[in-house]
Amino acid sequence: MSGLTVARVALAGAADRASTPNMFAPVSTPAFMIREVAFFVIGVSAVIFVIVAGLAVFAFVRFRRRPGEPDVEPPQVYGSTRIELAWTVVPFLIVVVLFLVTTRYIWGIERRPQPAGAVEVTVVGHQWWWEIRYPKLGIVTANELHVPVSDGASPTPTFILLESADVIHSFWVPQLAGKVDLIPRQTNRVWMEPFAAGVYVGQCAEYCGLEHALMLLTVVVHPKAEFDRWVADQQAPARADPAARRGRELFVSLACISCHTIRGTPANGVFGPDLTHLMSRRTIAAGAAANTPKDLRAWLDNPSAMKRGALMPAMKLSGEDVDDLASYLATLQ
Ligand code: CUA
């Protein structure tokens, strides 16, 4: 299977209620505003198109050469001040209107103050996955952003700080918010205020290297009580099955721990995704595969077979060791 097929299969399996990433089907305040301004620009462009195309068709029909007419060039007119003014001033005014309307919307989105009930998240782009931190809640996860539904009575928008660990990435979940880049040594900000629970798909939208296409992002929007349960589950220590002891011993004796964290074990690396609650996530490798025991085992055995540029090395383990390691990780609820 090609990488893209894998990604589509993973998303189809993973995001049960997922909709397509369609900016014309917004479910969140800034996305509604972006659709409004998009419709305005499309409307103005459509009127211009109809006028220009209409005049062109009119000219083709009205001034075409008729049978019997001589094949000579019609009279050419140069230097009409009135016509030149018209085609300079009118487009200039159109551009001014588009500029002012767009600026007003951008301003409205960017200047939204953060209300007291907002959820705070920091998203760090990595080649090629998303690190997701909730600093106030003490949660670190990856590739799957969980946020609460917001309602008019008690708004709970999510305010996100965007950073990068390496190169420029771009955060884009079209149904929830506009596209904002993650730039090294700079912090950008984006916010979303979803009104409907569901699973929304996004994708890194800035070419960031070999596996840019397999840098998928899922946003799960929960009803409030469900979100609180998710938070409590993520804050709890990892619940590993004691029967998977040999896999755990392998994990902490191998280089795994220098890149990954599993809270409650000596593993505290930060280069790769936090695995404390690995099995709570729908996909592995940023959407490259579904998070099933079979795919998890295949990933551990040889990551680059699933995602060619993956920075996680194949550890060259025996089949039995891979089995035990996979069994251990599959218990991290
Ligand atoms: Cu990250 Cu493209």
Short mmCIF file of C-alpha atoms and ligand atoms in Angstrom, two decimals:
data_model
loop_
_atom_site.label_atom_id
_atom_site.label_comp_id
_atom_site.label_asym_id
_atom_site.label_seq_id
_atom_site.Cartn_x
_atom_site.Cartn_y
_atom_site.Cartn_z
CA MET A 1 0.00 0.00 0.00
CA SER A 2 1.23 3.48 -0.75
CA GLY A 3 1.64 5.96 2.09
CA LEU A 4 -1.46 7.87 1.13
CA THR A 5 -3.62 4.78 0.90
CA VAL A 6 -2.39 3.82 4.35
CA ALA A 7 -3.30 7.27 5.66
CA ARG A 8 -6.78 7.15 4.16
CA VAL A 9 -7.43 3.66 5.52
CA ALA A 10 -6.17 4.75 8.94
CA LEU A 11 -8.38 7.81 8.98
CA ALA A 12 -11.41 5.93 7.73
CA GLY A 13 -10.97 3.37 10.48
CA ALA A 14 -9.90 5.83 13.12
CA ALA A 15 -12.18 8.78 12.85
CA ASP A 16 -15.52 7.00 13.10
CA ARG A 17 -17.66 10.11 12.89
CA ALA A 18 -15.05 12.11 11.02
CA SER A 19 -16.21 14.48 8.38
CA THR A 20 -14.20 15.65 5.42
CA PRO A 21 -11.92 18.65 5.96
CA ASN A 22 -14.24 21.08 4.21
CA MET A 23 -13.88 24.81 4.94
CA PHE A 24 -17.44 25.34 3.66
CA ALA A 25 -18.83 23.17 6.47
CA PRO A 26 -17.64 25.12 9.53
CA VAL A 27 -18.53 24.14 13.11
CA SER A 28 -16.46 26.72 15.01
CA THR A 29 -16.56 30.54 15.34
CA PRO A 30 -13.42 31.50 13.39
CA ALA A 31 -14.26 28.95 10.68
CA PHE A 32 -17.72 30.53 10.24
CA MET A 33 -16.09 33.96 9.88
CA ILE A 34 -13.62 32.62 7.32
CA ARG A 35 -16.47 31.11 5.30
CA GLU A 36 -18.30 34.45 5.37
CA VAL A 37 -15.33 36.34 3.98
CA ALA A 38 -14.70 33.54 1.44
CA PHE A 39 -18.30 33.80 0.18
CA PHE A 40 -17.94 37.59 -0.08
CA VAL A 41 -14.73 37.32 -2.14
CA ILE A 42 -16.22 34.54 -4.31
CA GLY A 43 -19.37 36.66 -4.81
CA VAL A 44 -17.42 39.75 -5.92
CA SER A 45 -15.24 37.60 -8.21
CA ALA A 46 -18.35 35.92 -9.67
CA VAL A 47 -19.91 39.30 -10.55
CA ILE A 48 -16.64 40.41 -12.21
CA PHE A 49 -16.45 37.10 -14.09
CA VAL A 50 -20.01 37.38 -15.37
CA ILE A 51 -19.46 40.97 -16.56
CA VAL A 52 -16.11 40.25 -18.26
CA ALA A 53 -17.20 36.94 -19.79
CA GLY A 54 -20.55 38.49 -20.83
CA LEU A 55 -18.84 41.42 -22.57
CA ALA A 56 -16.40 39.05 -24.28
CA VAL A 57 -19.21 36.81 -25.57
CA PHE A 58 -21.17 39.89 -26.68
CA ALA A 59 -18.11 41.15 -28.59
CA PHE A 60 -17.50 37.75 -30.22
CA VAL A 61 -21.07 37.57 -31.46
CA ARG A 62 -21.71 41.21 -32.31
CA PHE A 63 -18.43 41.89 -34.08
CA ARG A 64 -17.65 38.52 -35.66
CA ARG A 65 -16.88 38.49 -39.37
CA ARG A 66 -20.00 37.70 -41.36
CA PRO A 67 -20.05 35.80 -44.69
CA GLY A 68 -19.19 38.08 -47.54
CA GLU A 69 -17.43 40.69 -45.40
CA PRO A 70 -13.85 41.57 -46.42
CA ASP A 71 -11.07 40.01 -44.31
CA VAL A 72 -9.56 43.28 -43.02
CA GLU A 73 -8.63 44.50 -39.53
CA PRO A 74 -11.37 46.73 -38.02
CA PRO A 75 -10.46 50.31 -36.99
CA GLN A 76 -8.15 50.39 -33.93
CA VAL A 77 -8.83 52.98 -31.21
CA TYR A 78 -5.95 54.32 -29.05
CA GLY A 79 -5.85 56.61 -26.03
CA SER A 80 -9.34 56.98 -24.60
CA THR A 81 -8.89 58.72 -21.22
CA ARG A 82 -12.39 57.89 -20.10
CA ILE A 83 -12.06 54.15 -20.74
CA GLU A 84 -8.58 54.01 -19.19
CA LEU A 85 -9.81 55.80 -16.07
CA ALA A 86 -12.77 53.40 -15.81
CA TRP A 87 -10.64 50.26 -15.96
CA THR A 88 -8.13 51.66 -13.47
CA VAL A 89 -10.42 53.27 -10.90
CA VAL A 90 -13.11 50.56 -10.73
CA PRO A 91 -10.67 47.66 -10.06
CA PHE A 92 -8.80 49.85 -7.57
CA LEU A 93 -12.03 50.46 -5.63
CA ILE A 94 -12.84 46.73 -5.73
CA VAL A 95 -9.40 45.92 -4.29
CA VAL A 96 -9.86 48.56 -1.56
CA VAL A 97 -13.22 47.05 -0.56
CA LEU A 98 -11.79 43.50 -0.52
CA PHE A 99 -8.83 44.75 1.53
CA LEU A 100 -10.99 46.52 4.11
CA VAL A 101 -13.47 43.67 4.53
CA THR A 102 -10.69 41.05 4.83
CA THR A 103 -8.76 43.19 7.31
CA ARG A 104 -11.87 43.59 9.45
CA TYR A 105 -12.34 39.80 9.61
CA ILE A 106 -8.65 39.08 10.29
CA TRP A 107 -8.69 41.73 13.01
CA GLY A 108 -11.87 40.27 14.53
CA ILE A 109 -10.35 36.78 14.69
CA GLU A 110 -6.86 37.77 15.86
CA ARG A 111 -8.00 40.21 18.53
CA ARG A 112 -10.45 37.89 20.26
CA PRO A 113 -9.48 38.05 23.95
CA GLN A 114 -9.07 34.78 25.80
CA PRO A 115 -12.04 34.31 28.16
CA ALA A 116 -11.62 32.87 31.66
CA GLY A 117 -13.10 29.45 30.79
CA ALA A 118 -10.81 28.86 27.80
CA VAL A 119 -8.85 25.61 27.46
CA GLU A 120 -5.14 26.29 26.93
CA VAL A 121 -3.09 24.06 24.67
CA THR A 122 0.42 24.21 23.24
CA VAL A 123 0.93 22.37 19.97
CA VAL A 124 4.51 21.69 18.88
CA GLY A 125 5.17 20.60 15.31
CA HIS A 126 7.80 17.89 14.80
CA GLN A 127 8.97 16.04 11.71
CA TRP A 128 6.37 14.39 11.35
CA TRP A 129 3.96 14.43 14.22
CA TRP A 130 2.16 16.80 16.57
CA GLU A 131 3.09 17.17 20.22
CA ILE A 132 0.05 18.35 22.21
CA ARG A 133 0.45 19.80 25.70
CA TYR A 134 -2.16 21.08 28.15
CA PRO A 135 0.15 22.96 30.56
CA LYS A 136 -2.56 23.80 33.11
CA LEU A 137 -3.94 20.25 33.11
CA GLY A 138 -0.58 18.44 33.19
CA ILE A 139 -1.38 16.42 30.07
CA VAL A 140 0.98 15.56 27.21
CA THR A 141 -0.27 13.62 24.21
CA ALA A 142 0.26 13.43 20.47
CA ASN A 143 -1.52 13.77 17.12
CA GLU A 144 -5.00 13.93 18.62
CA LEU A 145 -6.26 17.18 20.05
CA HIS A 146 -9.22 16.87 22.43
CA VAL A 147 -11.34 19.94 23.14
CA PRO A 148 -14.77 20.63 24.68
CA VAL A 149 -17.84 21.87 22.85
CA SER A 150 -18.51 25.54 23.52
CA ASP A 151 -21.95 27.02 24.06
CA GLY A 152 -23.23 30.56 24.25
CA ALA A 153 -24.10 30.42 27.95
CA SER A 154 -20.61 29.44 29.13
CA PRO A 155 -18.14 29.67 26.26
CA THR A 156 -15.18 27.27 26.44
CA PRO A 157 -13.12 28.08 23.38
CA THR A 158 -9.68 26.50 23.03
CA PHE A 159 -6.68 28.81 22.68
CA ILE A 160 -3.66 27.18 21.12
CA LEU A 161 -0.03 28.32 21.14
CA LEU A 162 1.85 27.00 18.11
CA GLU A 163 5.56 26.19 18.19
CA SER A 164 7.98 24.12 16.17
CA ALA A 165 10.77 21.79 17.24
CA ASP A 166 12.48 21.82 13.84
CA VAL A 167 11.14 23.31 10.58
CA ILE A 168 8.03 25.25 9.56
CA HIS A 169 4.78 23.28 9.79
CA SER A 170 1.23 24.55 9.48
CA PHE A 171 -1.80 23.81 11.63
CA TRP A 172 -5.00 23.52 9.63
CA VAL A 173 -8.30 21.97 10.61
CA PRO A 174 -10.54 23.65 8.01
CA GLN A 175 -13.84 23.12 9.85
CA LEU A 176 -12.53 24.62 13.08
CA ALA A 177 -10.07 27.45 12.39
CA GLY A 178 -7.89 29.13 9.81
CA LYS A 179 -4.47 27.93 8.82
CA VAL A 180 -1.59 29.16 11.00
CA ASP A 181 2.10 28.27 10.63
CA LEU A 182 4.27 26.77 13.36
CA ILE A 183 7.61 28.54 13.09
CA PRO A 184 10.85 27.68 14.92
CA ARG A 185 11.71 30.12 17.73
CA GLN A 186 8.42 31.94 17.36
CA THR A 187 5.07 31.39 19.08
CA ASN A 188 1.91 31.85 17.02
CA ARG A 189 -1.63 31.64 18.25
CA VAL A 190 -4.86 30.17 16.94
CA TRP A 191 -8.20 29.55 18.63
CA MET A 192 -11.30 27.52 17.95
CA GLU A 193 -14.76 27.45 19.43
CA PRO A 194 -16.60 24.36 18.19
CA PHE A 195 -20.38 24.13 18.59
CA ALA A 196 -20.79 20.48 17.62
CA ALA A 197 -19.17 17.35 19.03
CA GLY A 198 -17.45 15.14 16.50
CA VAL A 199 -14.15 14.19 14.96
CA TYR A 200 -12.55 16.71 12.63
CA VAL A 201 -9.55 16.02 10.48
CA GLY A 202 -6.66 18.30 9.75
CA GLN A 203 -3.31 18.03 8.08
CA CYS A 204 0.05 19.78 8.20
CA ALA A 205 -0.35 22.42 5.51
CA GLU A 206 3.24 23.52 4.97
CA TYR A 207 5.73 21.30 3.18
CA CYS A 208 8.05 20.15 5.97
CA GLY A 209 10.06 17.31 4.50
CA LEU A 210 9.74 13.75 3.30
CA GLU A 211 6.72 12.70 5.38
CA HIS A 212 4.77 15.98 5.24
CA ALA A 213 1.83 14.10 3.69
CA LEU A 214 1.73 11.71 6.65
CA MET A 215 1.46 14.44 9.28
CA LEU A 216 -2.22 14.17 9.97
CA LEU A 217 -4.06 15.66 12.87
CA THR A 218 -7.35 14.66 14.45
CA VAL A 219 -9.41 16.97 16.62
CA VAL A 220 -11.97 15.28 18.84
CA VAL A 221 -14.64 17.67 20.10
CA HIS A 222 -16.38 16.30 23.20
CA PRO A 223 -19.50 17.34 25.10
CA LYS A 224 -18.24 18.98 28.31
CA ALA A 225 -18.75 16.07 30.71
CA GLU A 226 -17.05 13.70 28.26
CA PHE A 227 -14.12 16.11 27.92
CA ASP A 228 -13.72 16.20 31.72
CA ARG A 229 -13.62 12.39 31.74
CA TRP A 230 -10.97 12.42 29.00
CA VAL A 231 -8.90 14.87 31.07
CA ALA A 232 -9.17 12.68 34.18
CA ASP A 233 -8.16 9.59 32.17
CA GLN A 234 -5.14 11.34 30.69
CA GLN A 235 -4.04 12.69 34.07
CA ALA A 236 -4.13 9.23 35.64
CA PRO A 237 -0.89 7.20 35.62
CA ALA A 238 -0.41 4.62 32.87
CA ARG A 239 -2.29 1.41 33.55
CA ALA A 240 0.00 -1.28 32.21
CA ASP A 241 -0.99 -4.91 32.48
CA PRO A 242 1.36 -6.73 34.96
CA ALA A 243 1.34 -9.68 32.55
CA ALA A 244 3.26 -7.51 30.08
CA ARG A 245 6.22 -7.26 32.49
CA ARG A 246 8.80 -8.59 30.03
CA GLY A 247 7.79 -5.98 27.43
CA ARG A 248 8.08 -3.24 30.04
CA GLU A 249 11.57 -4.43 31.03
CA LEU A 250 12.60 -4.44 27.39
CA PHE A 251 11.20 -0.96 26.86
CA VAL A 252 13.11 0.58 29.77
CA SER A 253 16.34 -1.27 28.89
CA LEU A 254 16.34 -0.16 25.26
CA ALA A 255 16.92 3.22 23.63
CA CYS A 256 13.12 3.73 23.59
CA ILE A 257 13.36 5.69 26.84
CA SER A 258 15.66 8.34 25.45
CA CYS A 259 12.94 9.51 23.03
CA HIS A 260 9.65 8.57 24.70
CA THR A 261 8.00 9.24 28.02
CA ILE A 262 5.78 6.81 29.88
CA ARG A 263 4.87 8.40 33.17
CA GLY A 264 5.65 6.19 36.15
CA THR A 265 8.61 4.51 34.40
CA PRO A 266 12.23 5.66 33.89
CA ALA A 267 11.24 6.61 30.31
CA ASN A 268 11.25 10.40 30.12
CA GLY A 269 12.49 11.25 26.61
CA VAL A 270 10.85 14.16 24.83
CA PHE A 271 12.06 13.67 21.26
CA GLY A 272 9.17 11.37 20.30
CA PRO A 273 5.52 11.17 21.34
CA ASP A 274 4.54 10.63 25.00
CA LEU A 275 3.23 7.06 25.21
CA THR A 276 1.65 7.15 28.70
CA HIS A 277 -1.86 6.66 27.31
CA LEU A 278 -0.90 5.43 23.86
CA MET A 279 -3.95 3.19 23.45
CA SER A 280 -6.35 6.10 23.99
CA ARG A 281 -5.35 7.35 20.54
CA ARG A 282 -6.92 6.31 17.25
CA THR A 283 -3.83 6.27 15.06
CA ILE A 284 -0.10 5.79 15.33
CA ALA A 285 2.65 7.71 13.53
CA ALA A 286 0.46 10.82 13.06
CA GLY A 287 -2.25 9.04 11.12
CA ALA A 288 0.06 6.77 9.11
CA ALA A 289 -1.75 3.68 10.47
CA ALA A 290 -4.63 2.73 12.72
CA ASN A 291 -3.67 2.08 16.34
CA THR A 292 -4.32 -1.67 16.29
CA PRO A 293 -2.09 -4.31 17.92
CA LYS A 294 -1.17 -5.60 14.46
CA ASP A 295 -0.13 -2.21 13.08
CA LEU A 296 1.59 -1.29 16.32
CA ARG A 297 3.70 -4.44 16.04
CA ALA A 298 4.52 -3.73 12.40
CA TRP A 299 5.49 -0.17 13.32
CA LEU A 300 7.85 -1.33 16.12
CA ASP A 301 9.39 -3.94 13.84
CA ASN A 302 10.26 -1.46 11.09
CA PRO A 303 8.86 2.09 11.26
CA SER A 304 10.22 3.13 7.87
CA ALA A 305 8.24 0.38 6.13
CA MET A 306 5.09 2.22 7.21
CA LYS A 307 6.37 5.80 7.02
CA ARG A 308 9.52 6.04 4.94
CA GLY A 309 11.07 9.11 6.53
CA ALA A 310 10.09 8.28 10.12
CA LEU A 311 12.84 9.31 12.51
CA MET A 312 12.19 6.32 14.79
CA PRO A 313 14.81 3.66 14.00
CA ALA A 314 14.13 -0.05 13.53
CA MET A 315 15.59 -1.56 16.70
CA LYS A 316 16.51 -4.85 14.99
CA LEU A 317 14.84 -6.92 17.69
CA SER A 318 13.93 -10.60 17.57
CA GLY A 319 10.34 -11.45 16.67
CA GLU A 320 9.69 -12.47 20.26
CA ASP A 321 11.02 -9.18 21.62
CA VAL A 322 8.86 -7.19 19.20
CA ASP A 323 5.84 -9.26 20.30
CA ASP A 324 6.51 -8.56 23.98
CA LEU A 325 7.16 -4.88 23.39
CA ALA A 326 3.97 -4.53 21.35
CA SER A 327 1.97 -6.41 24.00
CA TYR A 328 3.28 -4.04 26.68
CA LEU A 329 2.52 -0.88 24.67
CA ALA A 330 -0.94 -2.23 23.81
CA THR A 331 -1.77 -2.18 27.53
CA LEU A 332 -1.04 1.55 27.96
CA GLN A 333 -4.66 2.63 28.29
CU1 CUA B 1 4.67 19.31 9.01
CU2 CUA B 1 4.20 19.55 6.66
#
